[in-house]
Tab-separated table of C-alpha atoms and ligand atoms in Angstrom:
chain	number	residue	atom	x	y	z
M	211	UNK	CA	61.513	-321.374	-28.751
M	212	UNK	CA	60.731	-324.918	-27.927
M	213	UNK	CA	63.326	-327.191	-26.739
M	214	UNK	CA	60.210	-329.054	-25.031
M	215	UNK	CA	58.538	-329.729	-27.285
M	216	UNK	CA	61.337	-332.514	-29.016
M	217	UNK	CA	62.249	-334.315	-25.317
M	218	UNK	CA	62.040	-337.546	-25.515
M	219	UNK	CA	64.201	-341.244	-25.814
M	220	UNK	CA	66.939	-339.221	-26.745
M	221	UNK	CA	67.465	-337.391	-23.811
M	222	UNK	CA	66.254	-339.691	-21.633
M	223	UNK	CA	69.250	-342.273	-22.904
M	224	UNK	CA	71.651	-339.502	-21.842
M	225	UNK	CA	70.117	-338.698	-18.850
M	226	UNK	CA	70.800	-342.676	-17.969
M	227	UNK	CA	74.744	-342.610	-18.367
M	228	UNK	CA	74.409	-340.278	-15.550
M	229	UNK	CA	72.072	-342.285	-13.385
M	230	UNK	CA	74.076	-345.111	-13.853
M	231	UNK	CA	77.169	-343.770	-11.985
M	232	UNK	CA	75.065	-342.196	-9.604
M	233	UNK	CA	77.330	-339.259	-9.779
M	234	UNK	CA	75.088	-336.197	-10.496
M	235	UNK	CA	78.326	-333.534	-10.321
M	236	UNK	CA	80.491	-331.921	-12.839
M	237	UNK	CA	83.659	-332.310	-11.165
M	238	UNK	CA	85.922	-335.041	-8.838
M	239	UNK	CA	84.461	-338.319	-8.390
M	240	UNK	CA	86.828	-339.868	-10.879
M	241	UNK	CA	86.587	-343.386	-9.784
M	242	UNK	CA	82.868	-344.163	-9.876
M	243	UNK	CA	81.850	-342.327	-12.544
M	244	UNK	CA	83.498	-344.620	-15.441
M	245	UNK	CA	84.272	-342.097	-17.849
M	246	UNK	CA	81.169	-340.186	-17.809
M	247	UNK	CA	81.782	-336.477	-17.674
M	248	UNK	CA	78.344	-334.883	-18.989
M	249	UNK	CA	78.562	-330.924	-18.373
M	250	UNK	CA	82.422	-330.951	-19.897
M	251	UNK	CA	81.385	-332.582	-23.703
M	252	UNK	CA	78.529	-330.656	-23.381
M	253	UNK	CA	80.917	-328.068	-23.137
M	254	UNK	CA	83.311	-329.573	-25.812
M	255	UNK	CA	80.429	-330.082	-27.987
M	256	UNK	CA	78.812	-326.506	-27.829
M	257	UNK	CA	82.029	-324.501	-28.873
M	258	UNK	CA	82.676	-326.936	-31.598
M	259	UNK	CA	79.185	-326.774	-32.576
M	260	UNK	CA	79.653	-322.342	-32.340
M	261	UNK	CA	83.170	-322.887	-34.144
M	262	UNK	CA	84.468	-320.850	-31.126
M	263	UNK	CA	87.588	-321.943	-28.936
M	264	UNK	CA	85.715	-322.825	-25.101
M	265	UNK	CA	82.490	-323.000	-23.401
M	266	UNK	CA	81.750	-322.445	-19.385
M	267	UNK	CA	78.280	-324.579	-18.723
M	268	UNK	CA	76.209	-322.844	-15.575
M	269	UNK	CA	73.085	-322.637	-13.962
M	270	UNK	CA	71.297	-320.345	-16.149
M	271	UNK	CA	71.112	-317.699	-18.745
M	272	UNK	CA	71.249	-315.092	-16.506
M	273	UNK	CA	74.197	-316.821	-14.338
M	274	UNK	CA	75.815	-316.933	-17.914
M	275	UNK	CA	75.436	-313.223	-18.200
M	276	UNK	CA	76.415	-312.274	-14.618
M	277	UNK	CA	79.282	-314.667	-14.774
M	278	UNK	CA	80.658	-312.904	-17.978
M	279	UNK	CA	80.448	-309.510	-16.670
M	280	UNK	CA	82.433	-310.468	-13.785
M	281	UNK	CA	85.046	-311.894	-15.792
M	282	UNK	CA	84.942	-309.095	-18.099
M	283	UNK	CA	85.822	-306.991	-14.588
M	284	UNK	CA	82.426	-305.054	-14.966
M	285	UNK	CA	81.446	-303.831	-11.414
M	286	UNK	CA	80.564	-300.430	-9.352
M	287	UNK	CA	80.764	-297.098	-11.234
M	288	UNK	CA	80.517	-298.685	-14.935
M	289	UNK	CA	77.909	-298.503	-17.254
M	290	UNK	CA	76.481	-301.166	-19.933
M	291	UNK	CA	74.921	-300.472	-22.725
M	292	UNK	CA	72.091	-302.986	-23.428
M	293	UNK	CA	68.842	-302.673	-25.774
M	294	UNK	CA	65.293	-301.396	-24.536
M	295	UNK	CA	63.248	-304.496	-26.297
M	296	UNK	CA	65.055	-307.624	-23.956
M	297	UNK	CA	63.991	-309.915	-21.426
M	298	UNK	CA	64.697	-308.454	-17.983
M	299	UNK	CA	67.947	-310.970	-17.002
M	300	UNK	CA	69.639	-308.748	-19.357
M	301	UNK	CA	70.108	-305.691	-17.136
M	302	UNK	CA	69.233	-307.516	-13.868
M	303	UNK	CA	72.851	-309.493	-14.379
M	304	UNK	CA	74.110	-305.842	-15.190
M	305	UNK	CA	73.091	-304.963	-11.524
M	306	UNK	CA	74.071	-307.983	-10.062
M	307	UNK	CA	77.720	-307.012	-10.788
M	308	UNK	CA	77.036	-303.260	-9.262
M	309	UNK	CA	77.405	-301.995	-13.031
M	310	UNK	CA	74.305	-299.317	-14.067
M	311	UNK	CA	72.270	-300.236	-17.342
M	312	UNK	CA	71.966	-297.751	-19.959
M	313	UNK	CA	69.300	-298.716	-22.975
M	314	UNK	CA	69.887	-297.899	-26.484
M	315	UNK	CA	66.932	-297.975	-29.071
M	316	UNK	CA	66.002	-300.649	-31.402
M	317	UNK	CA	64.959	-300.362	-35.227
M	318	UNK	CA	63.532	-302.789	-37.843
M	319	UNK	CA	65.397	-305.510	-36.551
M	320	UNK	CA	63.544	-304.946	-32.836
M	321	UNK	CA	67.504	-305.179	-32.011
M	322	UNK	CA	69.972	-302.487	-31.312
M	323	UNK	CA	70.697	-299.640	-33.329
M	324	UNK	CA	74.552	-299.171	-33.593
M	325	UNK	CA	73.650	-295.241	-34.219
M	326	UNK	CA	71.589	-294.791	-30.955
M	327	UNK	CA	74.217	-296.953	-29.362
M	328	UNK	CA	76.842	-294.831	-30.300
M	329	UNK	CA	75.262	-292.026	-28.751
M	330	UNK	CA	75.111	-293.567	-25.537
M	331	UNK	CA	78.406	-294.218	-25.655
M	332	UNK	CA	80.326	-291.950	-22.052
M	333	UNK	CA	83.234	-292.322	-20.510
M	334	UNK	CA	82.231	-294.668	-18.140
M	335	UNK	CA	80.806	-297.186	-20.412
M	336	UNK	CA	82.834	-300.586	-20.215
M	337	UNK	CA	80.209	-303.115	-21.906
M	338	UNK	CA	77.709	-303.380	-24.628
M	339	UNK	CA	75.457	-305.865	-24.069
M	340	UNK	CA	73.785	-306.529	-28.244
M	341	UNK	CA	70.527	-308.815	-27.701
M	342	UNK	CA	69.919	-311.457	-30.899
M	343	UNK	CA	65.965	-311.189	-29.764
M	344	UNK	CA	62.977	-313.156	-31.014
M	345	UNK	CA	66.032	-315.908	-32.819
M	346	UNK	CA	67.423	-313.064	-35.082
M	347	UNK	CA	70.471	-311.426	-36.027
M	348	UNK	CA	71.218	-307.735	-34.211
M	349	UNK	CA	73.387	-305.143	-36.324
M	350	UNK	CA	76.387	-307.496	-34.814
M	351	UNK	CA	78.830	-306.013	-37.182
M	352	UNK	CA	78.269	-302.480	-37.201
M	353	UNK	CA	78.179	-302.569	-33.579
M	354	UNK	CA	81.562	-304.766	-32.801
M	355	UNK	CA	82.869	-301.903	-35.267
M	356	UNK	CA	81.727	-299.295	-32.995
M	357	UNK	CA	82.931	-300.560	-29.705
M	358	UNK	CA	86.329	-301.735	-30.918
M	359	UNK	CA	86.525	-297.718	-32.207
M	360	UNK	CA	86.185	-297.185	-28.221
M	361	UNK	CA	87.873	-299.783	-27.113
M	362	UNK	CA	84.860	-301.583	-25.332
M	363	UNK	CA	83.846	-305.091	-24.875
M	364	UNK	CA	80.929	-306.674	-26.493
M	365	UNK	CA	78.999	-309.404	-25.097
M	366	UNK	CA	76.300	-311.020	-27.273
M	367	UNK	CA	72.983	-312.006	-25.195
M	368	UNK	CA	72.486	-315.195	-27.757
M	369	UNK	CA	69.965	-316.336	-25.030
M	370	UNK	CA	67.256	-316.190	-27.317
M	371	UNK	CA	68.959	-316.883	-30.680
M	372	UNK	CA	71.013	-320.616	-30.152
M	373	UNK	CA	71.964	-321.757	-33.564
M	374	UNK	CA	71.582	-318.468	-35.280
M	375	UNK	CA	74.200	-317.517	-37.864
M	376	UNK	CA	75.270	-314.160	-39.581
M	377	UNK	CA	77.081	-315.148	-43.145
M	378	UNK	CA	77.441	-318.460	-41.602
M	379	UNK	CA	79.783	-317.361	-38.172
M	380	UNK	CA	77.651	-318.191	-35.073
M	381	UNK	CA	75.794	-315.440	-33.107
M	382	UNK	CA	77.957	-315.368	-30.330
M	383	UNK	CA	81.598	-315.614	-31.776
M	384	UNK	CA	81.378	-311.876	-32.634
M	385	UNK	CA	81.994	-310.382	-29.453
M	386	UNK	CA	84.920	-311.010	-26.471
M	387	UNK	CA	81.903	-313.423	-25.441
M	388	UNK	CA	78.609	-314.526	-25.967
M	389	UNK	CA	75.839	-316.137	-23.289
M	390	UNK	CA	73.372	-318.506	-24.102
M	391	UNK	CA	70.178	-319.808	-21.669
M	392	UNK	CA	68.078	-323.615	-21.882
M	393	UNK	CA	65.417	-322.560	-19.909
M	394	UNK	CA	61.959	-323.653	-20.271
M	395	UNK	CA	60.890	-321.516	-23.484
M	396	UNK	CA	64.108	-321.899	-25.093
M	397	UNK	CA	64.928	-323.023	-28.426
M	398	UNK	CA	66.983	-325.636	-26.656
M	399	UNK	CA	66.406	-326.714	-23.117
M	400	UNK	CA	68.463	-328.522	-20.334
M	401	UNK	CA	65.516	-327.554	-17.493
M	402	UNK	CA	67.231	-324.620	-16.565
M	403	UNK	CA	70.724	-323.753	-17.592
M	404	UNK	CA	73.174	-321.736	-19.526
M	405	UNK	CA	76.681	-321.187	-21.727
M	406	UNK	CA	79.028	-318.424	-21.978
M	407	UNK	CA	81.438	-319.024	-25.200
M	408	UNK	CA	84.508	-317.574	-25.762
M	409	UNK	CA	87.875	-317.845	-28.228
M	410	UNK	CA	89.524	-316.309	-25.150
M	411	UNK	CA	91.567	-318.884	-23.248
M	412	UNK	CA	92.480	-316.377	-20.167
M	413	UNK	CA	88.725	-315.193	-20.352
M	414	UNK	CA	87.568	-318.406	-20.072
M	415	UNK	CA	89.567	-319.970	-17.375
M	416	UNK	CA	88.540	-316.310	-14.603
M	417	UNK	CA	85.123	-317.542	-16.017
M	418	UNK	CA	85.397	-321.438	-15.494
M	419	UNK	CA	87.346	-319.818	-11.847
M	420	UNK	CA	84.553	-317.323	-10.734
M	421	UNK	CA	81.670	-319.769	-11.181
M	422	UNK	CA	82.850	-322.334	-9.224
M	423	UNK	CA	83.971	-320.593	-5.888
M	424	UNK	CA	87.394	-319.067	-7.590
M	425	UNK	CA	88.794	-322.587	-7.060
M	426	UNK	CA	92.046	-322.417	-9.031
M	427	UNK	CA	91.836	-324.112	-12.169
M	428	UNK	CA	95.028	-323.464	-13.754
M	429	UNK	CA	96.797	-326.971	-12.661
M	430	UNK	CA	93.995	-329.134	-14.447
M	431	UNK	CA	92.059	-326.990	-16.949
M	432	UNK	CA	88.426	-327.133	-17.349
M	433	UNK	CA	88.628	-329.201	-14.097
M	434	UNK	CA	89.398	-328.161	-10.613
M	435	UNK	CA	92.698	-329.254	-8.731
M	436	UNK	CA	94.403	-326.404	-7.600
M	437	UNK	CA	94.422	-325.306	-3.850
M	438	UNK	CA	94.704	-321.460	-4.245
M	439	UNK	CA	91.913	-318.518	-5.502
M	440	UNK	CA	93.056	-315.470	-7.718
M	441	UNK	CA	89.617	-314.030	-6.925
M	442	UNK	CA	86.198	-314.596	-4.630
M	443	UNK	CA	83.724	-316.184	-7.068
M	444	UNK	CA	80.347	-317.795	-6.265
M	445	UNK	CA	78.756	-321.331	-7.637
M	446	UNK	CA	77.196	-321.400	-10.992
M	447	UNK	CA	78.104	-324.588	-11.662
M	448	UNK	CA	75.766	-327.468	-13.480
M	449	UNK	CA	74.910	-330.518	-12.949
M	450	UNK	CA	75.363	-333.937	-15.028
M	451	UNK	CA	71.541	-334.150	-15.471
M	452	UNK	CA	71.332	-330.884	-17.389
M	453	UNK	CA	74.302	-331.382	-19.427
M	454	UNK	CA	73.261	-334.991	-20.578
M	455	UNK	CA	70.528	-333.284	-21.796
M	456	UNK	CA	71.830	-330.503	-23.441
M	457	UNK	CA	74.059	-333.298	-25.650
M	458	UNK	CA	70.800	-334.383	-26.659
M	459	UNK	CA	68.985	-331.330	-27.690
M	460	UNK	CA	71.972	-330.009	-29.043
M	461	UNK	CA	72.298	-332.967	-31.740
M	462	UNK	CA	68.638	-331.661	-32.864
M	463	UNK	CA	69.588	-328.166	-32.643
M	464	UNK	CA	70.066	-327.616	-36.344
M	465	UNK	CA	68.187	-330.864	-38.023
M	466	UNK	CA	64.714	-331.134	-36.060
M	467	UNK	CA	63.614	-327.749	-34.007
M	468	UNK	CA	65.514	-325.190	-35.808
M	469	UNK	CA	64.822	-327.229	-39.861
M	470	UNK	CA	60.763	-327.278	-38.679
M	471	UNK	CA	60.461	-323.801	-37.526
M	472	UNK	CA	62.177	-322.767	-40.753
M	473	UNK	CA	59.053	-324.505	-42.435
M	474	UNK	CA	56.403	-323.210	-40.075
M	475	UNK	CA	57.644	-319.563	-40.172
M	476	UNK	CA	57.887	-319.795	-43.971
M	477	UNK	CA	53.825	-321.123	-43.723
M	478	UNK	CA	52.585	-318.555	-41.667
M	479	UNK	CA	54.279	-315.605	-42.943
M	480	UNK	CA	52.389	-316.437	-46.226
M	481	UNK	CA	49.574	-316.445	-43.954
M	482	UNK	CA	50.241	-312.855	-42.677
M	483	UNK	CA	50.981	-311.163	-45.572
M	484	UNK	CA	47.608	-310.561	-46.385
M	485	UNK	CA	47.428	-308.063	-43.537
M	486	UNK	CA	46.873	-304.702	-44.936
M	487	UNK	CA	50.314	-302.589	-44.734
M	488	UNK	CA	51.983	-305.195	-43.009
M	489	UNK	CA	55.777	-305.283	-43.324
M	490	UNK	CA	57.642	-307.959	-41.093
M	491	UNK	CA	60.437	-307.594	-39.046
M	492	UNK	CA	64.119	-306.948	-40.848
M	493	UNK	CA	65.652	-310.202	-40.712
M	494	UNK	CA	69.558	-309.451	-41.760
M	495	UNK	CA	70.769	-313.348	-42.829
M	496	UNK	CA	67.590	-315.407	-42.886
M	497	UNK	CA	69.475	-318.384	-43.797
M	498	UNK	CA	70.993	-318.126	-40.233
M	499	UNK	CA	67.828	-316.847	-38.782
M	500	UNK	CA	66.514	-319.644	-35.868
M	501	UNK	CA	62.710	-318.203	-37.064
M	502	UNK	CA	61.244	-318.920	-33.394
M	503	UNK	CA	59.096	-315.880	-34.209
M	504	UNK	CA	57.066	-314.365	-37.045
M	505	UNK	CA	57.317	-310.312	-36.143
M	506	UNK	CA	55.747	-307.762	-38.337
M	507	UNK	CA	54.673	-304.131	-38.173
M	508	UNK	CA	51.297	-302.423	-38.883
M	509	UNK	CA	50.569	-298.812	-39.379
M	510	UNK	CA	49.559	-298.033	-35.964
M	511	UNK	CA	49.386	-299.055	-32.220
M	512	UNK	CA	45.677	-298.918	-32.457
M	513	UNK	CA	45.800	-301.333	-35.672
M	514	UNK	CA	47.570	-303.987	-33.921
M	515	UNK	CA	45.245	-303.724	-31.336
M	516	UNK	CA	41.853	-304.446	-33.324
M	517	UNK	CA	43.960	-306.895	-35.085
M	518	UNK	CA	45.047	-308.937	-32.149
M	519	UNK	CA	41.436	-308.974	-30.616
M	520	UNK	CA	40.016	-310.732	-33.642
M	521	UNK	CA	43.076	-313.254	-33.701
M	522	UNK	CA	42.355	-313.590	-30.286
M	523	UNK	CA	38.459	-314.177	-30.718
M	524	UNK	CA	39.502	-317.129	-33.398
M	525	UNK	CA	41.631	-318.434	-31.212
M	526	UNK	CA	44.973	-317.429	-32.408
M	527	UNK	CA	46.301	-314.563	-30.455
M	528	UNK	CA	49.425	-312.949	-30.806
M	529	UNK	CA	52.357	-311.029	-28.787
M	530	UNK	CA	51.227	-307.555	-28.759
M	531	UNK	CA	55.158	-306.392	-27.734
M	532	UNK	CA	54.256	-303.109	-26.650
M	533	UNK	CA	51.953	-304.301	-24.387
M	534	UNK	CA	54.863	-307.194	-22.851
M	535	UNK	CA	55.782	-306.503	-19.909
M	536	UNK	CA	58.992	-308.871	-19.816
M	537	UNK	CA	60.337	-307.550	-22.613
M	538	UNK	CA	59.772	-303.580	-23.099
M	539	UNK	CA	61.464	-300.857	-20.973
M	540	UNK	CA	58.557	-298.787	-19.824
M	541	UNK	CA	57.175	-301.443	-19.097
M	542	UNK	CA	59.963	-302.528	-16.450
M	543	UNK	CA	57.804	-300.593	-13.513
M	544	UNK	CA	60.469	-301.773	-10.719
M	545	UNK	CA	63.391	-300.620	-12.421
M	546	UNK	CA	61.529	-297.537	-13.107
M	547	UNK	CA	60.783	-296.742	-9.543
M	548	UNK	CA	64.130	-298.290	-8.386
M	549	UNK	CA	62.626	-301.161	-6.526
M	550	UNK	CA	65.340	-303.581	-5.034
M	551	UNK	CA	65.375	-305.831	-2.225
M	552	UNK	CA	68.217	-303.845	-0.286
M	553	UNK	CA	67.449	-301.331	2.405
M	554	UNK	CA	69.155	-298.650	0.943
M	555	UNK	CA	67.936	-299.142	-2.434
M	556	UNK	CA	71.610	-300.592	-3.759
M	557	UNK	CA	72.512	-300.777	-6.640
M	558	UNK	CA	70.058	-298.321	-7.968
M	559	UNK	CA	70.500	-296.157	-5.107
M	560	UNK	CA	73.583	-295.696	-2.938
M	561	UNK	CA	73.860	-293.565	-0.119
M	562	UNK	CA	70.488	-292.349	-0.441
M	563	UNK	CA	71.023	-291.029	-3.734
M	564	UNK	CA	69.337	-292.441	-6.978
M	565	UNK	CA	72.281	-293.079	-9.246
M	566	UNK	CA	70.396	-293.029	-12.412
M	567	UNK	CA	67.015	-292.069	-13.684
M	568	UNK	CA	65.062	-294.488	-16.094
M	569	UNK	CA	62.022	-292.203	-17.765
M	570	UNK	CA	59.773	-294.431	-19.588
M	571	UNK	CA	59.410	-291.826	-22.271
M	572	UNK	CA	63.037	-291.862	-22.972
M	573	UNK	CA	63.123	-293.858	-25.762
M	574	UNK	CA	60.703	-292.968	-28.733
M	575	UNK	CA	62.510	-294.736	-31.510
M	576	UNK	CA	61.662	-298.046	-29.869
M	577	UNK	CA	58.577	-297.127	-28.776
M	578	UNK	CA	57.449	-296.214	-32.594
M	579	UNK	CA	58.788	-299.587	-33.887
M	580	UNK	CA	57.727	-302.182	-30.738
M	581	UNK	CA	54.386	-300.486	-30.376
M	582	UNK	CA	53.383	-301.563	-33.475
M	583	UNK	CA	54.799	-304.813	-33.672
M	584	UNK	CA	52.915	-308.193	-33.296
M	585	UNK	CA	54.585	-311.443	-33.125
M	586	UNK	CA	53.772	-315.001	-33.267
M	587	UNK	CA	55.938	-317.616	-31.621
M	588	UNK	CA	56.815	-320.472	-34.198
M	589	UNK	CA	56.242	-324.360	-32.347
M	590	UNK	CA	58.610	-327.525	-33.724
M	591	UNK	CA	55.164	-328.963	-34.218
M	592	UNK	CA	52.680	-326.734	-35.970
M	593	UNK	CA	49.669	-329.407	-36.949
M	594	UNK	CA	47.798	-328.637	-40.457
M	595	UNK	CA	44.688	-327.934	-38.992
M	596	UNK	CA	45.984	-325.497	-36.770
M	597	UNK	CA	48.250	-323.475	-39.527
M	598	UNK	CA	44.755	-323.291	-41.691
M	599	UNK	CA	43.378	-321.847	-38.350
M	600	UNK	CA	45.318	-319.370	-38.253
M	601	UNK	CA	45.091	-318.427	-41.979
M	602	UNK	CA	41.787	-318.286	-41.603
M	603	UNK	CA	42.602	-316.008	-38.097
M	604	UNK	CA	44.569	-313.550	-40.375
M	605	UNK	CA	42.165	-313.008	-43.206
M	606	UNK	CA	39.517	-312.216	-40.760
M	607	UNK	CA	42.032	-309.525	-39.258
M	608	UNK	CA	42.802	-308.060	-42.474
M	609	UNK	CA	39.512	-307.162	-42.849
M	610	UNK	CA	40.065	-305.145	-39.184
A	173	LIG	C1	65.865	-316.200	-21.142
A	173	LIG	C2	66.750	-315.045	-21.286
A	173	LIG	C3	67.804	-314.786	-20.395
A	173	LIG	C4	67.962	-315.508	-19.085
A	173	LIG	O1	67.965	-316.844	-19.124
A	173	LIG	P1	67.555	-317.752	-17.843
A	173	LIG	O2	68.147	-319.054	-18.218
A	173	LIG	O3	66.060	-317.780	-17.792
A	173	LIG	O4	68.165	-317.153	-16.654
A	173	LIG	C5	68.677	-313.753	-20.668
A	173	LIG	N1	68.511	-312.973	-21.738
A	173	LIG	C6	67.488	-313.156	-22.605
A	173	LIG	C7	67.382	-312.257	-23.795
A	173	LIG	C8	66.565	-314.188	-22.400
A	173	LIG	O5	65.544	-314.338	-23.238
């Protein structure tokens, strides 16, 4: 997921417009900065590039997520369903609203399952939260088909998957929303920073209200001008910097970082294959896969294990997910034991009371399919020399 790895004249020409004016903020300033408005075509740009109707730019992919949810009216005494295999903003934006996660299993796609996720499915629940994880596709379809059966909301966590495409439609369009994040290990980077897309006019505009104090936006649309609030927001708004940049990585979205990890991931899947039993990761569309990663199953926990340590020994380690703790739900020890910053425990507890119990056991499905999963992350820039390294790596391993 390397945005990083491709900086360079590009961004920095963008990044000049804005130093030029010497007006580092999204909104007002309409005299000195000459036409330059950064964060809004990055805006303009994204949706058009998504084939979706708007885009909110803010702070970061898990701003993006927390942002949404409040939009989406999520808050105190509603549950969201989100995956066990995700990176921890998921749930902790779930939180920040009040809301309670609930975790449905994964399967071969180490993304939800829409049957698991239909059994979590209560009366309360009023979001599911589908992670596109490791730059692949999640059962999008079957599980938009589910919730619109009960009338619930779906809002794609594309943070990891920018670019990706299911029969062509953008991961992200599926759902009432879907958030994206350019942090530092993402496929593409503004520093820190994130998107929320919608086709949703009236969504977007309690979005583009909420992260920028609740300032009324109505009277000048994607802008600010009004002198009322419908609602208390907060600020989640980006800068100029970060958008210039994201203009610039998005033009090589597509053509450089997404075109060469094709290539590598095609390389070094080769590669893997002569691991014994090895059987990689279900990739649903992998024309519109954004192949960051190369996952793939072996027999056994234990296999991966003497696998990794002689990939390891040559030099070429991989992600042994079960043993991740970002990423895997028992391995989320402070959700676990309820840990939060709050005297009283809130949200997890309220009133003294735990309001919900996460057992690490809880999910076996996930457990049987991340535990024996390894994964290698796919760079822009994957050197000759290196790829034959880790050839060499794997045929080593399969003797394991
Ligand atoms: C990175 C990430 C986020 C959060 O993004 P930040 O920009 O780091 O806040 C949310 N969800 C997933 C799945 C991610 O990988």
């Amino acid at each position: 997921m390397p945005g990083f790895e491709v900086f360079g004249k590009e961004e920095e020409k963008e990044i000049q417009d804005v130093l030029k004016t010497g007006v580092l903020f999204r909104y007002e300033f309409a005299n000195e900065r000459q036409g330059v408005y950064k964060v809004r075509t990055f805006e303009e740009k994204f949706a058009a590039f998504c084939g979706t109707g708007f885009a909110q730019a803010v702070t970061s992919g898990t701003a993006a997520l927390k942002v949404a949810l409040a939009a989406l009216g999520i808050g105190p005494g509603d549950e969201v369903i989100t995956q066990s295999f995700t990176f921890v903003a998921t749930w902790e934006a779930v939180l920040e609203v009040g809301a309670t996660p609930v975790f449905a299993e994964v399967d071969a796609t180490m993304n939800m399952d829409p049957r698991d996720l239909e059994k979590k499915i209560t009366a309360k629940s009023r979001c599911i939260i589908p992670v596109h994880m490791l730059g692949a596709q999640a059962r999008i379809k079957e599980i938009i088909a589910i919730a619109d059966k009960h009338g619930i909301p779906v809002l794609e966590d594309t943070a990891q998957s920018a670019g990706g495409r299911l029969g062509g439609k953008h991961l992200g369009t599926f759902g009432a929303c879907g958030t994206f994040s350019f942090d530092s290990v993402k496929t593409m980077t503004t520093g820190e920073g994130g998107m929320i897309i919608t086709s949703d006019g009236d969504l977007w505009r309690a979005m583009s209200e909420y992260h920028d104090h609740g300032h009324d936006h109505a009277p000048n649309p994607g802008g600010r001008g009004g002198e009322k609030r419908r609602f208390v927001g907060s600020n989640y708004r980006m800068m100029e910097i970060q958008g210039a940049i994201g203009l610039a990585q998005l033009a090589k979205l597509d053509p450089v970082i997404i075109a060469a990890q094709k290539k590598n991931k095609a390389a070094l899947k080769e590669a893997a294959a002569v691991l014994p039993g090895v059987q990689f990761r279900e990739i649903l569309d992998e024309t519109g896969d954004t192949a960051t990663h190369l996952c793939f199953f072996l027999d056994s926990a234990e296999h991966c294990q003497r696998v990794n340590k002689i990939l390891a020994k040559a030099g070429c380690a991989a992600t042994c997910f079960g043993a991740n703790t970002w990423h895997y739900y028992p391995k989320w020890e402070h959700l676990i034991a309820g840990a939060t910053v709050s005297r009283d425990g809130w949200p997890l507890t309220t009133h003294g009371k735990r309001r919900y119990i996460y057992d690490p056991a809880a999910l076996p499905q996930s457990a049987a399919y991340i535990e024996r999963c390894l994964g290698f992350q796919l760079p822009v820039k994957l050197s000759d020399e290196r790829l034959a390294q880790m050839g060499e790596a794997l045929k080593k391993a399969a003797r394991a």
